[in-house]
Short mmCIF file of C-alpha atoms in Angstrom, two decimals:
data_model
loop_
_atom_site.label_atom_id
_atom_site.label_comp_id
_atom_site.label_asym_id
_atom_site.label_seq_id
_atom_site.Cartn_x
_atom_site.Cartn_y
_atom_site.Cartn_z
CA MET A 1 5.13 -12.05 -11.01
CA LEU A 2 8.75 -11.09 -10.30
CA GLU A 3 8.97 -9.31 -13.65
CA ARG A 4 5.88 -7.32 -12.73
CA ILE A 5 7.33 -6.36 -9.35
CA ILE A 6 10.55 -5.23 -11.02
CA GLY A 7 8.46 -3.27 -13.52
CA VAL A 8 6.68 -1.51 -10.66
CA PHE A 9 10.04 -0.60 -9.10
CA LYS A 10 11.02 0.80 -12.51
CA LEU A 11 7.72 2.71 -12.54
CA ASP A 12 6.79 1.06 -15.84
CA ARG A 13 3.24 2.11 -16.66
CA ARG A 14 2.78 -0.94 -18.90
CA VAL A 15 2.87 -3.23 -15.87
CA PHE A 16 -0.23 -1.55 -14.47
CA ALA A 17 -2.05 -1.84 -17.82
CA GLU A 18 -1.17 -5.54 -17.92
CA VAL A 19 -2.16 -6.20 -14.30
CA GLU A 20 -5.40 -4.26 -14.71
CA GLN A 21 -6.52 -6.58 -17.52
CA ASP A 22 -5.25 -9.84 -16.02
CA GLU A 23 -8.00 -11.10 -13.68
CA SER A 24 -5.71 -13.87 -12.45
CA ALA A 25 -3.31 -11.20 -11.13
CA THR A 26 -5.56 -10.49 -8.11
CA THR A 27 -3.90 -13.38 -6.29
CA GLN A 28 -0.50 -12.05 -7.31
CA ALA A 29 -1.43 -8.60 -5.97
CA ALA A 30 -2.43 -10.20 -2.65
CA ILE A 31 0.92 -12.01 -2.59
CA VAL A 32 2.73 -8.70 -3.16
CA VAL A 33 0.81 -7.19 -0.23
CA ALA A 34 1.63 -10.26 1.91
CA ILE A 35 5.34 -9.92 1.06
CA VAL A 36 5.19 -6.22 1.94
CA ALA A 37 3.46 -7.06 5.22
CA ALA A 38 6.00 -9.76 6.08
CA LEU A 39 8.97 -7.54 5.24
CA SER A 40 7.39 -4.70 7.24
CA VAL A 41 7.17 -7.06 10.22
CA VAL A 42 10.84 -7.98 9.79
CA GLY A 43 11.74 -4.29 9.54
CA THR A 44 9.73 -3.57 12.70
CA ILE A 45 11.53 -6.35 14.56
CA LEU A 46 14.93 -5.18 13.29
CA GLN A 47 14.16 -1.65 14.50
CA MET A 48 13.16 -3.03 17.92
CA LEU A 49 16.42 -5.01 18.07
CA ILE A 50 18.41 -1.90 17.16
CA ASN A 51 16.65 -0.07 19.99
CA LEU A 52 17.43 -2.97 22.32
CA VAL A 53 21.13 -2.88 21.39
CA ARG A 54 21.14 0.87 22.10
CA GLY A 55 20.03 0.16 25.64
CA GLY A 56 16.29 0.22 25.20
CA GLU A 57 13.87 -2.38 26.40
CA MET A 58 11.84 -4.83 24.39
CA GLU A 59 8.69 -6.34 25.81
CA LEU A 60 7.57 -9.58 24.16
CA GLY A 61 3.85 -8.73 24.36
CA ALA A 62 4.32 -5.31 22.76
CA THR A 63 6.53 -6.83 20.08
CA LEU A 64 3.96 -9.51 19.28
CA LEU A 65 1.17 -6.92 19.15
CA SER A 66 3.28 -4.74 16.86
CA VAL A 67 3.94 -7.69 14.54
CA ILE A 68 0.24 -8.62 14.34
CA VAL A 69 -0.91 -5.02 13.86
CA THR A 70 1.71 -4.38 11.16
CA PHE A 71 0.64 -7.47 9.21
CA VAL A 72 -3.12 -6.94 9.53
CA VAL A 73 -3.02 -3.19 8.89
CA THR A 74 -1.13 -3.71 5.63
CA PHE A 75 -4.00 -5.82 4.26
CA VAL A 76 -6.73 -3.59 5.69
CA ASN A 77 -5.08 -0.52 4.17
CA TRP A 78 -4.81 -2.24 0.79
CA ALA A 79 -8.54 -3.05 0.74
CA ILE A 80 -9.60 0.37 2.02
CA TRP A 81 -7.23 2.26 -0.28
CA ALA A 82 -8.41 0.28 -3.33
CA GLY A 83 -12.08 0.70 -2.39
CA VAL A 84 -11.90 4.40 -1.64
CA THR A 85 -9.86 5.06 -4.77
CA TYR A 86 -12.34 3.06 -6.82
CA LEU A 87 -15.32 4.99 -5.44
CA ILE A 88 -13.76 8.43 -5.82
CA GLY A 89 -12.37 7.71 -9.28
CA THR A 90 -15.53 6.17 -10.70
CA LYS A 91 -18.16 8.33 -8.98
CA LEU A 92 -16.45 11.71 -8.87
CA PHE A 93 -14.36 11.59 -12.04
CA LYS A 94 -16.29 9.00 -14.06
CA GLY A 95 -13.26 6.74 -14.31
CA THR A 96 -13.74 3.26 -15.67
CA ALA A 97 -12.64 0.33 -13.52
CA THR A 98 -13.88 -2.56 -11.46
CA MET A 99 -13.04 -3.14 -7.83
CA GLY A 100 -10.94 -6.13 -8.90
CA GLU A 101 -8.91 -3.96 -11.24
CA MET A 102 -8.26 -1.47 -8.46
CA LEU A 103 -7.24 -4.22 -6.03
CA ARG A 104 -4.76 -5.50 -8.61
CA VAL A 105 -3.14 -2.21 -9.58
CA ILE A 106 -3.03 -0.86 -6.02
CA GLY A 107 -1.71 -4.19 -4.72
CA PHE A 108 1.17 -4.09 -7.17
CA ALA A 109 1.77 -0.41 -6.38
CA TYR A 110 2.58 -1.58 -2.83
CA ALA A 111 5.73 -3.36 -4.13
CA PRO A 112 8.19 -0.54 -3.31
CA ARG A 113 7.11 -0.84 0.32
CA MET A 114 9.20 -4.00 0.37
CA LEU A 115 11.99 -1.59 1.26
CA SER A 116 10.42 -1.29 4.71
CA ILE A 117 12.60 -4.23 5.73
CA ILE A 118 15.33 -1.61 6.06
CA PRO A 119 14.89 0.03 9.49
CA CYS A 120 14.17 3.77 9.62
CA ILE A 121 14.75 5.00 6.07
CA GLY A 122 13.43 2.01 4.09
CA GLY A 123 9.83 2.61 5.08
CA VAL A 124 10.01 6.28 4.09
CA ILE A 125 11.68 5.60 0.74
CA GLY A 126 9.29 2.72 0.05
CA ALA A 127 6.25 4.86 0.90
CA ILE A 128 7.33 7.68 -1.43
CA TRP A 129 8.17 5.23 -4.22
CA SER A 130 4.85 3.47 -3.65
CA LEU A 131 2.99 6.77 -3.81
CA ILE A 132 4.52 7.47 -7.22
CA ALA A 133 3.64 3.92 -8.32
CA SER A 134 0.11 4.51 -6.98
CA TYR A 135 -0.18 7.53 -9.25
CA LEU A 136 0.59 5.32 -12.26
CA ALA A 137 -1.71 2.56 -10.94
CA VAL A 138 -4.67 4.88 -10.38
CA LYS A 139 -4.15 6.71 -13.68
CA GLU A 140 -3.99 3.43 -15.58
CA GLY A 141 -6.61 1.60 -13.55
CA LEU A 142 -9.25 4.31 -13.76
CA ASP A 143 -8.24 5.85 -17.11
CA LEU A 144 -8.13 9.36 -15.61
CA ASP A 145 -6.29 12.51 -16.63
CA ASP A 146 -3.49 13.89 -14.44
CA THR A 147 -5.75 16.19 -12.40
CA GLY A 148 -8.35 13.50 -11.73
CA THR A 149 -5.61 11.05 -10.76
CA ILE A 150 -3.95 13.46 -8.32
CA VAL A 151 -7.23 14.51 -6.69
CA THR A 152 -8.33 10.86 -6.43
CA ILE A 153 -5.07 9.94 -4.72
CA VAL A 154 -5.05 12.89 -2.31
CA VAL A 155 -8.72 12.58 -1.33
CA GLY A 156 -8.44 8.79 -1.19
CA TRP A 157 -5.36 8.98 1.02
CA LEU A 158 -7.06 11.39 3.44
CA VAL A 159 -10.26 9.32 3.56
CA THR A 160 -8.22 6.14 4.12
CA ILE A 161 -6.42 7.73 7.07
CA VAL A 162 -9.72 8.88 8.60
CA ILE A 163 -11.25 5.41 8.14
CA GLY A 164 -8.19 3.81 9.76
CA VAL A 165 -8.36 6.14 12.74
CA ILE A 166 -12.12 5.60 13.14
CA LEU A 167 -11.70 1.82 12.95
CA GLY A 168 -8.99 2.10 15.56
CA MET A 169 -11.23 4.05 17.91
CA LEU A 170 -14.23 1.74 17.40
CA GLY A 171 -12.85 -1.26 19.15
CA VAL A 172 -9.94 -2.64 17.22
CA GLY A 173 -7.87 -0.53 19.58
CA GLY A 174 -5.79 2.55 19.19
CA ALA A 175 -3.03 0.44 17.68
CA MET A 176 -5.16 -0.14 14.55
CA GLY A 177 -5.72 3.57 13.95
CA LEU A 178 -2.11 4.41 14.65
CA GLY A 179 -1.05 1.45 12.54
CA ALA A 180 -3.18 2.70 9.65
CA ILE A 181 -1.54 6.10 9.77
CA SER A 182 1.90 4.53 10.13
CA GLY A 183 1.22 2.15 7.24
CA LEU A 184 0.13 4.94 4.95
CA LEU A 185 3.10 7.05 5.91
CA GLY A 186 5.50 4.23 5.29
CA GLY A 187 6.03 2.60 8.67
#
């Protein structure tokens, strides 16, 4: 699994071909997402501590809510992103994949988001790196050409944001919608 994560950081397309075919890698993809979620939580806490040191305030309830939302939203975004990408790629562009394949390749494409442990800049760098990895994941996972891959990613990203905001407004609370946007943008 570590070799695969390193391969994703290196943007090695072969890793996505391997993960796509390896049905046992779904658990590994979920572990990658869990690591990303945990490191995002640590990064969020570190940022709050930095703010505290600078004279800000830190409320325990808000911190706990932020930790929970960060962790949950990471998993929700993974499932939504994989599902939306799967539907767009297979229905609109006639790509070939299963939902399991998309969960695996998208889950591993999350690996660069491990950088979100670094307050401020880590989330941004990780999100950009992850977006590039997502391009390789979607291209490999759905067997699409460059145009189909780019359109699938852009439309999928926009739809995922809208779904996150709607879910947030429907009762999970505004934090879920804002968390979805933040998660997709690297926070």
